[in-house]
Short mmCIF file of C-alpha atoms in Angstrom, two decimals:
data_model
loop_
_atom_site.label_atom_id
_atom_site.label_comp_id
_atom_site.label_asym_id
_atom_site.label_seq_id
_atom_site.Cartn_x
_atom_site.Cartn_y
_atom_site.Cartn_z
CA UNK A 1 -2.22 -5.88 -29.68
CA UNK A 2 -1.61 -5.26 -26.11
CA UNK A 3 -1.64 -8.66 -24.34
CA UNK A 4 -4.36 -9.84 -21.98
CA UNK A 5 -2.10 -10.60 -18.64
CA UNK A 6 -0.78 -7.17 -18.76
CA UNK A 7 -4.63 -5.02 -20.37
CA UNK A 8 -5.71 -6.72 -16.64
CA UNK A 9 -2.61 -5.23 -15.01
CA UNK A 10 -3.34 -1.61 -16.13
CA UNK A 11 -7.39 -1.74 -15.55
CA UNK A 12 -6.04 -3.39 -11.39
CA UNK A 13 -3.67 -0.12 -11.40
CA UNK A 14 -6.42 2.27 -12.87
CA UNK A 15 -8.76 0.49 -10.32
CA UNK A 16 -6.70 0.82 -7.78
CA UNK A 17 -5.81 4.32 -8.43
CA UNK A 18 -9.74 5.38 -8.32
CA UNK A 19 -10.19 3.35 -5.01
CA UNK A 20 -7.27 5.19 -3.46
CA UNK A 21 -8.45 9.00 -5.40
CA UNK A 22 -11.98 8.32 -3.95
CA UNK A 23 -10.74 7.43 -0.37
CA UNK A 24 -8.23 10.23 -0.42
CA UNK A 25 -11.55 12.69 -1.02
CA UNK A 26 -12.57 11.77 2.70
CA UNK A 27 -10.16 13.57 5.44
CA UNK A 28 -7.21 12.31 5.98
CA UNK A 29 -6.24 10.99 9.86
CA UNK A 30 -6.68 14.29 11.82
CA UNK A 31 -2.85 15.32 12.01
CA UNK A 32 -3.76 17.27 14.80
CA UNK A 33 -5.59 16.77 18.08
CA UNK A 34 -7.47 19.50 20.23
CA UNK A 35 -5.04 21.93 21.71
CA UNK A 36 -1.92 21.08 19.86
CA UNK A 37 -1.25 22.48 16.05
CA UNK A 38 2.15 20.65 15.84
CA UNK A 39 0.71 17.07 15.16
CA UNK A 40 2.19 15.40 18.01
CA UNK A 41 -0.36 13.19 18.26
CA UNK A 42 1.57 9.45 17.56
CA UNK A 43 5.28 8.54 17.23
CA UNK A 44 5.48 8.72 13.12
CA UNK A 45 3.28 12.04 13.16
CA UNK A 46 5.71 13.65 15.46
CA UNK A 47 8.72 12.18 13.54
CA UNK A 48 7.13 13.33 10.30
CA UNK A 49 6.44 16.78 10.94
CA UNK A 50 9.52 17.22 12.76
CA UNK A 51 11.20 16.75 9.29
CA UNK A 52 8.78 18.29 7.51
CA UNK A 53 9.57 21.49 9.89
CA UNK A 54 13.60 20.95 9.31
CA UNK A 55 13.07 20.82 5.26
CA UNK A 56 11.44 23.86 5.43
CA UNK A 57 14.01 26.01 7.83
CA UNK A 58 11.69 26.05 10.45
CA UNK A 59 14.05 25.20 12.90
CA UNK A 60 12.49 27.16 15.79
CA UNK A 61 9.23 24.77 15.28
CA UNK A 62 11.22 21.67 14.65
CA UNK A 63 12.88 22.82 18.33
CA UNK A 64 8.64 22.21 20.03
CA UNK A 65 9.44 18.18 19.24
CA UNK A 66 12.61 17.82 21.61
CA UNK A 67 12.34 17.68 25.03
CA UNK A 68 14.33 20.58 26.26
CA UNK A 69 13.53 20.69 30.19
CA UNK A 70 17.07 19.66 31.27
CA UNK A 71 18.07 22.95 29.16
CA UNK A 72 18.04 26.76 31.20
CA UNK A 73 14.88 28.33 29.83
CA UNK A 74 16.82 31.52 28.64
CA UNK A 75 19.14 29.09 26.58
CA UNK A 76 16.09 27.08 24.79
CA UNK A 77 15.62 28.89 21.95
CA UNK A 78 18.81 29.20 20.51
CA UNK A 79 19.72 25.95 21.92
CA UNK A 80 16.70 24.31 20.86
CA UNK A 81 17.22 25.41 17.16
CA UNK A 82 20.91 24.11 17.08
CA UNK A 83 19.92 20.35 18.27
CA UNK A 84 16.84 20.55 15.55
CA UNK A 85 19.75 20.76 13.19
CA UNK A 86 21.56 18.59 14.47
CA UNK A 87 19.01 16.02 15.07
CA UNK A 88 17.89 16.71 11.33
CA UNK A 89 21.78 15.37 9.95
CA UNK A 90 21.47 12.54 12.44
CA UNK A 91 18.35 11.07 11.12
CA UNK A 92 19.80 11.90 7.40
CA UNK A 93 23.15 9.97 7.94
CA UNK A 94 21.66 6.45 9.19
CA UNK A 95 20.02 4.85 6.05
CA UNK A 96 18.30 2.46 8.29
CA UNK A 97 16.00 5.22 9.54
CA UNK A 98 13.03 4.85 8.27
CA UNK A 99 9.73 6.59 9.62
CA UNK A 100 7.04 3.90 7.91
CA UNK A 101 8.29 1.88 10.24
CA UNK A 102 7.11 3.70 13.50
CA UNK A 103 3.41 3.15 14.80
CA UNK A 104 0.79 5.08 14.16
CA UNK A 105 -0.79 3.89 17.32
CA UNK A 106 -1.65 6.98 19.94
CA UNK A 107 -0.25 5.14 22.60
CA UNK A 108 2.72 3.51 20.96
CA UNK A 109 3.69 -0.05 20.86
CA UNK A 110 4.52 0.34 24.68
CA UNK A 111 7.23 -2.63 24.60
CA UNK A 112 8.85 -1.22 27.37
CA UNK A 113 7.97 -2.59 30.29
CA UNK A 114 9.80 -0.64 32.47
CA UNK A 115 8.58 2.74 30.65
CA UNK A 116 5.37 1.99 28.63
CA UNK A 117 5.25 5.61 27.17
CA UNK A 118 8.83 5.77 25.56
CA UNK A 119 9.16 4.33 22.16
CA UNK A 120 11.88 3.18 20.25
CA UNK A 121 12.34 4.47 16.81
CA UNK A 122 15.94 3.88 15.62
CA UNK A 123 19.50 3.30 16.48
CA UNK A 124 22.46 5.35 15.47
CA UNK A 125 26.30 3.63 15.38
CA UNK A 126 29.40 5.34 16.42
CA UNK A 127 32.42 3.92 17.41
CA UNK A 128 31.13 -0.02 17.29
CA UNK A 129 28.26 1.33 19.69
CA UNK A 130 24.78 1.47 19.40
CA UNK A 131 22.75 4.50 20.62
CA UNK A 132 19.00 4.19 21.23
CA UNK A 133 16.85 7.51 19.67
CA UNK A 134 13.48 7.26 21.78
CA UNK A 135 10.18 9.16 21.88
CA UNK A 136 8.54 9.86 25.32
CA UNK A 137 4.81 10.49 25.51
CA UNK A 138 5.18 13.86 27.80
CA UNK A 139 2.64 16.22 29.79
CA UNK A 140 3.27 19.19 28.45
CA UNK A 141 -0.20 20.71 29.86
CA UNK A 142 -3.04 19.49 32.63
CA UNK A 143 -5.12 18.42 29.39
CA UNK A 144 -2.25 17.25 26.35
CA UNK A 145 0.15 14.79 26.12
CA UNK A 146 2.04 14.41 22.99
CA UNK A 147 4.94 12.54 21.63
CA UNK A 148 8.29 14.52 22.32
CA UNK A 149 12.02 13.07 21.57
CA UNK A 150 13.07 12.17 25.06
CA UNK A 151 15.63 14.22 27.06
CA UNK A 152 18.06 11.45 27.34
CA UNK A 153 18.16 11.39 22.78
CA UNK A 154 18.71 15.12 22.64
CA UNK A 155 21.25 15.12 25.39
CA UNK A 156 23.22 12.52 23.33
CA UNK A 157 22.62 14.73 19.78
CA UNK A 158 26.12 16.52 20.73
CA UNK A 159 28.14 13.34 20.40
CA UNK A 160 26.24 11.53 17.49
CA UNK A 161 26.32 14.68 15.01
CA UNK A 162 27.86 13.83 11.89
CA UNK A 163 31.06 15.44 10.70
CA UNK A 164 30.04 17.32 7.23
CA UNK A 165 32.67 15.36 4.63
CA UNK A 166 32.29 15.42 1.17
CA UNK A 167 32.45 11.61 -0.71
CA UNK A 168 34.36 10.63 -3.64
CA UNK A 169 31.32 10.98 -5.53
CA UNK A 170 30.39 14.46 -4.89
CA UNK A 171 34.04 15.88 -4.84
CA UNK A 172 33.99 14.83 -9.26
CA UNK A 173 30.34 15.98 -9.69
CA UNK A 174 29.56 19.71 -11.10
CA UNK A 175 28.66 21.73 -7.86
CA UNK A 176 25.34 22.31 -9.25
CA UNK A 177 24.57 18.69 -9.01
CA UNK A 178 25.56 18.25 -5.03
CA UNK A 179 24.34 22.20 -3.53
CA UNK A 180 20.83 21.93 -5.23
CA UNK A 181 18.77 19.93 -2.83
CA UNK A 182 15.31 18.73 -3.35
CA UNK A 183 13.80 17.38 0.16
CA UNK A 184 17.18 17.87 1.86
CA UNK A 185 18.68 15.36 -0.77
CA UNK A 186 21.58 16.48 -3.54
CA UNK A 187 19.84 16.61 -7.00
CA UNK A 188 22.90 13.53 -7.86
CA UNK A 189 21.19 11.13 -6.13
CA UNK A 190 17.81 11.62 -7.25
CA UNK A 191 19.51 11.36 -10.76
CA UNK A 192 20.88 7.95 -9.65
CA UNK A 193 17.92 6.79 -7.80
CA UNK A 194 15.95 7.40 -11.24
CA UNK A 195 18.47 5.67 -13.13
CA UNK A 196 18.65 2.79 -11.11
CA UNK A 197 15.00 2.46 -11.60
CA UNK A 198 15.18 2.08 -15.41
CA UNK A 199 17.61 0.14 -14.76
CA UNK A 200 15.76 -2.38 -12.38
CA UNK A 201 13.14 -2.56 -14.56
CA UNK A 202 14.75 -3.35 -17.55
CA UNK A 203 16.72 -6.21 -16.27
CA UNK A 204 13.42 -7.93 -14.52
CA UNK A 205 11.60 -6.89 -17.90
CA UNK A 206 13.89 -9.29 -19.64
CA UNK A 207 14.36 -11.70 -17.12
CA UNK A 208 10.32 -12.47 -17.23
CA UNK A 209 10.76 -12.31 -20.79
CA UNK A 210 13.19 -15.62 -20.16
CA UNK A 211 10.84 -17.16 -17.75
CA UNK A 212 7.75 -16.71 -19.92
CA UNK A 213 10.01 -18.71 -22.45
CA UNK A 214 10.90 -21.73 -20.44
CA UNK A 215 7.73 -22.07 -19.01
CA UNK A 216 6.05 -21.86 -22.63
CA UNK A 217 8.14 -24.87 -23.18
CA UNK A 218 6.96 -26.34 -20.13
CA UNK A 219 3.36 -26.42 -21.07
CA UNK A 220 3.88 -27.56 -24.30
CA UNK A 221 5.50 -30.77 -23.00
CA UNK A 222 3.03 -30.86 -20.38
CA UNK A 223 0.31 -32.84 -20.82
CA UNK A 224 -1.88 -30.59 -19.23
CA UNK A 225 -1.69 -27.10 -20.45
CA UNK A 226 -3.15 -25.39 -17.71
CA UNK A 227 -0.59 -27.16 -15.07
CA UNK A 228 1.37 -24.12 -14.88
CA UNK A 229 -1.09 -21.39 -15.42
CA UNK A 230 -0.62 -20.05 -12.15
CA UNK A 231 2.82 -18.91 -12.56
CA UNK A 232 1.98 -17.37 -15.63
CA UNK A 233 -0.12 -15.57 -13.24
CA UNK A 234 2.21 -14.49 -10.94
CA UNK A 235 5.12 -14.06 -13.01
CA UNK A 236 4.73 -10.42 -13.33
CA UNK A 237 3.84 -9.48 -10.01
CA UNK A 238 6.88 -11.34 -8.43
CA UNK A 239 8.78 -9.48 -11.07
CA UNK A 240 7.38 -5.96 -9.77
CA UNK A 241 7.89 -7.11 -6.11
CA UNK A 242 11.53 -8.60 -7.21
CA UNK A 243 12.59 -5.51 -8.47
CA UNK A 244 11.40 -3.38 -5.33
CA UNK A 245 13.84 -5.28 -3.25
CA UNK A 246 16.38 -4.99 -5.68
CA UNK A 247 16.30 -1.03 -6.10
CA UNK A 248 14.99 -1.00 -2.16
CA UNK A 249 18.68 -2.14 -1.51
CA UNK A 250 20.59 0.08 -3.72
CA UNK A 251 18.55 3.30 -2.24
CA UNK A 252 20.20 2.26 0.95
CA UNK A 253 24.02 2.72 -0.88
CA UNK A 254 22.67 6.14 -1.95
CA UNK A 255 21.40 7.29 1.30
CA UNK A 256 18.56 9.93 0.44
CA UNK A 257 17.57 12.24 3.79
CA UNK A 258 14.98 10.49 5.69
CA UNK A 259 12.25 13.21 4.69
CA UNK A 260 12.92 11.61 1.26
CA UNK A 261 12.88 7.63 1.99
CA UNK A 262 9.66 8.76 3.81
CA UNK A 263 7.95 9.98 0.42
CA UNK A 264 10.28 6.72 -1.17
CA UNK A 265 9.12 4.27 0.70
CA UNK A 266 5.55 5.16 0.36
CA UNK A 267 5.87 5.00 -3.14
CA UNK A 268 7.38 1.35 -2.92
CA UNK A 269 4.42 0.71 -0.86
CA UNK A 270 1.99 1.58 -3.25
CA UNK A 271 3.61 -0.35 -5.75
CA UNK A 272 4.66 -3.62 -3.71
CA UNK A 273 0.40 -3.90 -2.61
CA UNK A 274 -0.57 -3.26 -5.78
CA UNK A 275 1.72 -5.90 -7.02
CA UNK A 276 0.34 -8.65 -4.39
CA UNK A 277 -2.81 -7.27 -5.48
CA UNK A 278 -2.65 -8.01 -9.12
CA UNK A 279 -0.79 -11.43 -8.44
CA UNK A 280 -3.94 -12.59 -6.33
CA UNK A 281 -6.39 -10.89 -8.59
CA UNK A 282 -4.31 -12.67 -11.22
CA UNK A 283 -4.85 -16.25 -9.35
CA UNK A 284 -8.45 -15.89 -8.96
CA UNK A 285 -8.86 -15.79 -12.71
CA UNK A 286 -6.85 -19.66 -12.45
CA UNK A 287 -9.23 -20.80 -9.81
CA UNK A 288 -12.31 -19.85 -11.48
CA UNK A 289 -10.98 -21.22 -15.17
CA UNK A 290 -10.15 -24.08 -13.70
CA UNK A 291 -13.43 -24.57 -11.55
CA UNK A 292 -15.02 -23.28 -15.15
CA UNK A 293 -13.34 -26.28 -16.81
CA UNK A 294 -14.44 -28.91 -14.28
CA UNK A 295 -18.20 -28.32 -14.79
CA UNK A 296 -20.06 -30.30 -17.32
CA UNK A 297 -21.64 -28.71 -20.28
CA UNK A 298 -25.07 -27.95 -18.58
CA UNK A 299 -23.58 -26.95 -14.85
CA UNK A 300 -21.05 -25.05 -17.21
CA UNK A 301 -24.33 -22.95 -18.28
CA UNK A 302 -26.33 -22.67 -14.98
CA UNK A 303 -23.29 -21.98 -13.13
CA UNK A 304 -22.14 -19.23 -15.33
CA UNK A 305 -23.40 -15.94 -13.79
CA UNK A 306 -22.47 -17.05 -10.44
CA UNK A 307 -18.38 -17.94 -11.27
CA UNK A 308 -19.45 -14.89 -12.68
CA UNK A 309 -20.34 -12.87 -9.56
CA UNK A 310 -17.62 -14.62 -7.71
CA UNK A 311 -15.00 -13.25 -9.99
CA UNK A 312 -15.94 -9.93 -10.34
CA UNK A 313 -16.59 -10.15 -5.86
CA UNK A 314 -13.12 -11.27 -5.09
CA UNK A 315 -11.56 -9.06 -7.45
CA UNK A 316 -12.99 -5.79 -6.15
CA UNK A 317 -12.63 -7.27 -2.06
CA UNK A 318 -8.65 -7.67 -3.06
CA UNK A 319 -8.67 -4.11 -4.39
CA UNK A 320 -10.52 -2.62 -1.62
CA UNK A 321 -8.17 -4.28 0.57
CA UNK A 322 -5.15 -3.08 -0.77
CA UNK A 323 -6.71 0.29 -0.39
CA UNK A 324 -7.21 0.47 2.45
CA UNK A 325 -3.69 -1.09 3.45
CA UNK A 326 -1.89 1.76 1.22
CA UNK A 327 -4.27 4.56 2.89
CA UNK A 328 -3.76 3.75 6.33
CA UNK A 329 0.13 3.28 6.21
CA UNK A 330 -0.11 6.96 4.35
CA UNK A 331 -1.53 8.04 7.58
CA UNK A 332 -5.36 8.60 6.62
CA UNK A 333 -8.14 8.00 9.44
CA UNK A 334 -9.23 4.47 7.50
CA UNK A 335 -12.68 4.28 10.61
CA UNK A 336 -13.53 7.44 8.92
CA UNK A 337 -13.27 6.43 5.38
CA UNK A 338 -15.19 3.05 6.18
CA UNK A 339 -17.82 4.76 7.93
CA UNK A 340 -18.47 7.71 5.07
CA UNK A 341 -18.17 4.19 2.78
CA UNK A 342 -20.72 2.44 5.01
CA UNK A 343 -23.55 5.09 5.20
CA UNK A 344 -23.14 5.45 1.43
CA UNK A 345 -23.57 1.67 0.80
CA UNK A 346 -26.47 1.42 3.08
CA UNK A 347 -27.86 4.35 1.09
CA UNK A 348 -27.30 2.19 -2.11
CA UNK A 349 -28.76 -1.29 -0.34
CA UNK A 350 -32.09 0.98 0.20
CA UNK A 351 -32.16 2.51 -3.38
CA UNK A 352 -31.54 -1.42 -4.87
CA UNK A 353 -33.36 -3.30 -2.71
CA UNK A 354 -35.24 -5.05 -5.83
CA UNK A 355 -32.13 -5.71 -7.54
CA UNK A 356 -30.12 -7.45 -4.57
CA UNK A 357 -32.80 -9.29 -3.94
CA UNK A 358 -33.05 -10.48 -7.64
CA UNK A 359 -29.17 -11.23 -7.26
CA UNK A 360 -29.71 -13.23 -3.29
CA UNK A 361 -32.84 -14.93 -5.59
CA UNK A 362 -30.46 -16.03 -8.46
CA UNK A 363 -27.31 -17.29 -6.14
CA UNK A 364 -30.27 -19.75 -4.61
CA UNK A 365 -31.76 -20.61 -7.76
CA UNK A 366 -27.86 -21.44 -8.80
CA UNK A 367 -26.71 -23.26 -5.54
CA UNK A 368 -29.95 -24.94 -4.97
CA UNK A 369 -30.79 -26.08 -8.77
CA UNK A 370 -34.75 -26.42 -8.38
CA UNK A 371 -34.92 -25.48 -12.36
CA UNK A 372 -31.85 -26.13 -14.48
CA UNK A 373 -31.63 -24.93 -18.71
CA UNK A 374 -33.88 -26.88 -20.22
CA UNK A 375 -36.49 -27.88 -17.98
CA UNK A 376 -40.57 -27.66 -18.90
CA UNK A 377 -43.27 -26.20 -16.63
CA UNK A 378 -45.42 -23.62 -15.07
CA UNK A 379 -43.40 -20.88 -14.01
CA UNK A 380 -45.79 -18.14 -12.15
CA UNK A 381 -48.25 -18.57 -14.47
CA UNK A 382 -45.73 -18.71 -17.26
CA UNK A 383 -45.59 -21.66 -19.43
CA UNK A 384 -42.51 -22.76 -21.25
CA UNK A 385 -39.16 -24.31 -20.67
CA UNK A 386 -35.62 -22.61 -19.14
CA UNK A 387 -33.91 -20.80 -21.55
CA UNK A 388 -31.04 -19.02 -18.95
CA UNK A 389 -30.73 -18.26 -15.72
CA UNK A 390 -28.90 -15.26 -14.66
CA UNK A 391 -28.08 -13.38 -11.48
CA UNK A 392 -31.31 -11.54 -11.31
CA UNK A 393 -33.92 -12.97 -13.57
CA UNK A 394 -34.61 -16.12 -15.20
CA UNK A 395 -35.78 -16.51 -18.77
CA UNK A 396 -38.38 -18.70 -20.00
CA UNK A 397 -39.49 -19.64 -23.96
CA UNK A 398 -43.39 -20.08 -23.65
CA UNK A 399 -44.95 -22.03 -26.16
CA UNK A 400 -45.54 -19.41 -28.34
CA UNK A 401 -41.73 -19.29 -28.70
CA UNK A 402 -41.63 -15.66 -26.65
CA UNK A 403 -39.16 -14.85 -24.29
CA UNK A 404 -40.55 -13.85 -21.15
CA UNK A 405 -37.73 -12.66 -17.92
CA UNK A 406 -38.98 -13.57 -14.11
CA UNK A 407 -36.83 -12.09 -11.24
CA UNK A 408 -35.05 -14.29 -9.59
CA UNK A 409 -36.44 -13.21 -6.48
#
C-alpha cells in the first residue's frame, strides 16, 4: 500500500508537471528582440547565451557580448575570441557565479545611481581583492540597445584569468574521467554530484523516518490527536527543501562550470517550489479537517460540497502559482502565457455559463442557509423535504418518495 501523505505528493508533482508541460506549449519569453539575433535583450539573457556560445566553440559569437571599443578594430576579432575564452574560465572558476540570480528585467535593477544602465552581476577574488564583473546597456545602433559586458570587465579579463592547475582529485582519476566534459564540466564531478544526491536523500529519508517516530509518540500522549497534524504535513516537504540546501552546499565544493549550475540550479528550483507547494497544499488539507471537525453533524452535511470546493480551489491556485514562479525564473514570457490562459478561460466561462452559475447558486444556498437537510416545503413547484445540497443542484424527496434535482441557481 502506498501511503496517503506521499499518493498526494506524486499526484502535486504529476500536477505540477502538466501545469508546467501545458505552459511550456505557449512561447517561451522572446529571446530575441527586433534587430538583434544574439538575445541581448536583459542581463541573464546576455549572460546565458554568452555561455551557451562558449560551450559550443563559438567563440567568435561569444566575442558580440564584450564590449570591445577600447580594442583597434583590426585586432577585434582575434582579440575578441581570446577574452571570450578567457571570460568563459573566469565565470567557471568562481562558484559563487550564478546566472539565476541576475534580472530578467529589460532595464536592469538600475541600483547604480551614478550609472543606471550598468549592472552588477558578480565578483571575482584575487589576491584578498574584489573585482566587480558589470554589464552596460550599450548603443550599438540608432534603433538597439542591448546588454554588453562593460569595457572596464573585459579590460580587467587579462589579470583575473585563471592559471589551468590540475587538483589532487583529478591528478588520481583515469584521464577519461577529467578530459570528457559534458557542459564544460569533467564527467568526475557529475559522477559526484549524482552521488551526493543519493546520498542526500537517503540520509533525510531516514531522518523523517525518525521524526515521523517521535512525533507518532507525541500524538499518542497527546490528548488531542490532531495537535500535531500539521507537521506531519510538512515533514516531508521540509525534508525535500532540507536536503536542497544540503547538496546546494556541497555543489559549491565541486564547482561545476557556470553553464552547468545554470541548468543545476533550475533544477533545484523546480524542486524547492514544488516542495513549498506540496507543504502548503499539504496544510490546507489540516485546515479544512480541522474546520471539517468543528462543524456539527448537520452543518457537517450542508457544508460539505463547499469545504469541498474550497479544497480542491486552493489546491489548484497553489499549483498554478508555483507554475508560474518556476516558468518565469526559466525565462518564459509568463504575460503571454496568462493571456493565451485568459482568452481560453473566458472561452470556457461562455461555454459553462449554466454550470457556474449552478456553482455561484450553491455557495449562496451554503453561506446563506435559507434551506438546510431536512427541511419541508414547496420548492418551485416541487413538494418534499431536503435531501442534499450540492454545489450545483439541490435534491428534494417529494412525497411520492422520488428524487427530484433543482439547480442551485
Amino acid at each position: 500500500m502506498i501511503p496517503l501523505a506521499r499518493l498526494r505528493a506524486s499526484l502535486l508533482f504529476t500536477l505540477l508537471f502538466n501545469v508546467i508541460s501545458l505552459a511550456s506549449a505557449f512561447p517561451a519569453a522572446p529571446a530575441k528582440p527586433p534587430g538583434d539575433p544574439l538575445g541581448r535583450e536583459n542581463p541573464r539573457s546576455a549572460v546565458t547565451n554568452f555561455l551557451k556560445a562558449c560551450q559550443a566553440n563559438q567563440f567568435q559569437r561569444a566575442s558580440q557580448y564584450l564590449d570591445l571599443h577600447n580594442i583597434a578594430a583590426r585586432a577585434r576579432p582575434q582579440r575578441g575570441v581570446e577574452l571570450a575564452k578567457d571570460l568563459e574560465a573566469i565565470l567557471n572558476s568562481d562558484a559563487q557565479f550564478d546566472p539565476l540570480r541576475i534580472t530578467q528585467r529589460a532595464e536592469g535593477t538600475q541600483a547604480d545611481p551614478n550609472n543606471p544602465n550598468s549592472e552588477l552581476i558578480g565578483s571575482i577574488t584575487r589576491d584578498g581583492r574584489a573585482f566587480p564583473l558589470t554589464l552596460e546597456y550599450t548603443q550599438i545602433s540608432p534603433t538597439l540597445q542591448v546588454w554588453l559586458f562593460s569595457a572596464q570587465t573585459v579590460s580587467q579579463i587579462p589579470s583575473l584569468t585563471p592559471t589551468a592547475t590540475q587538483s589532487a582529485i583529478e591528478a588520481r582519476l583515469p584521464s577519461v574521467l577529467v578530459k570528457n566534459l559534458l557542459l564544460d564540466t569533467p564527467i568526475w564531478k557529475w559522477l559526484a554530484l549524482i552521488a551526493v544526491a543519493f546520498i542526500v536523500i537517503a540520509v533525510f529519508r531516514l531522518a523523517a523516518h525518525l521524526i515521523v517516530l517521535a512525533t507518532g509518540k507525541l500524538r499518542i500522549k497527546s490528548m488531542d490527536r490532531h495537535r500535531w497534524s500539521w507537521v506531519a504535513a510538512i515533514l516531508d516537504p521540509a525534508v525535500v527543501f532540507s536536503g536542497v540546501l544540503v547538496f546546494r552546499v556541497i555543489e559549491g565544493f565541486l564547482d561545476p562550470a557556470a553553464l552547468s549550475r545554470l541548468y543545476i540550479n533550475r533544477f533545484l528550483l523546480l524542486v524547492v517550489v514544488a516542495s513549498f507547494a506540496w507543504g502548503f497544499v499539504n496544510l490546507v488539507d489540516v485546515f479544512m479537517n480541522r474546520l471539517d471537525r468543528i462543524l456539527n453533524s448537520k452543518q457537517r452535511i450542508v457544508s460539505q460540497s463547499l469545504i469541498y470546493l474550497g479544497r480542491r480551489f486552493f489546491k489548484l491556485l497553489i499549483v498554478c502559482f508555483a507554475a508560474i514562479t518556476i516558468l518565469s525564473n526559466w525565462g518564459y514570457d509568463m504575460t503571454t502565457i496568462l493571456a493565451g490562459l485568459g482568452v481560453g478561460g473566458i472561452a470556457v466561462a461562455l461555454a459553462a455559463q449554466s454550470t457556474i452559475a449552478n456553482v455561484f447558486g450553491g455557495v449562496s444556498v451554503i453561506g446563506d442557509a435559507p434551506v438546510t437537510v431536512g427541511d419541508f416545503g414547496n420548492f418551485g413547484g416541487v413538494i418534499g423535504t431536503v435531501d442534499d445540497i450540492g454545489m450545483r443542484s439541490t435534491r428534494v424527496r417529494t412525497l411520492n418518495r422520488t428524487i427530484v434535482s433543482i439547480p442551485n441557481a
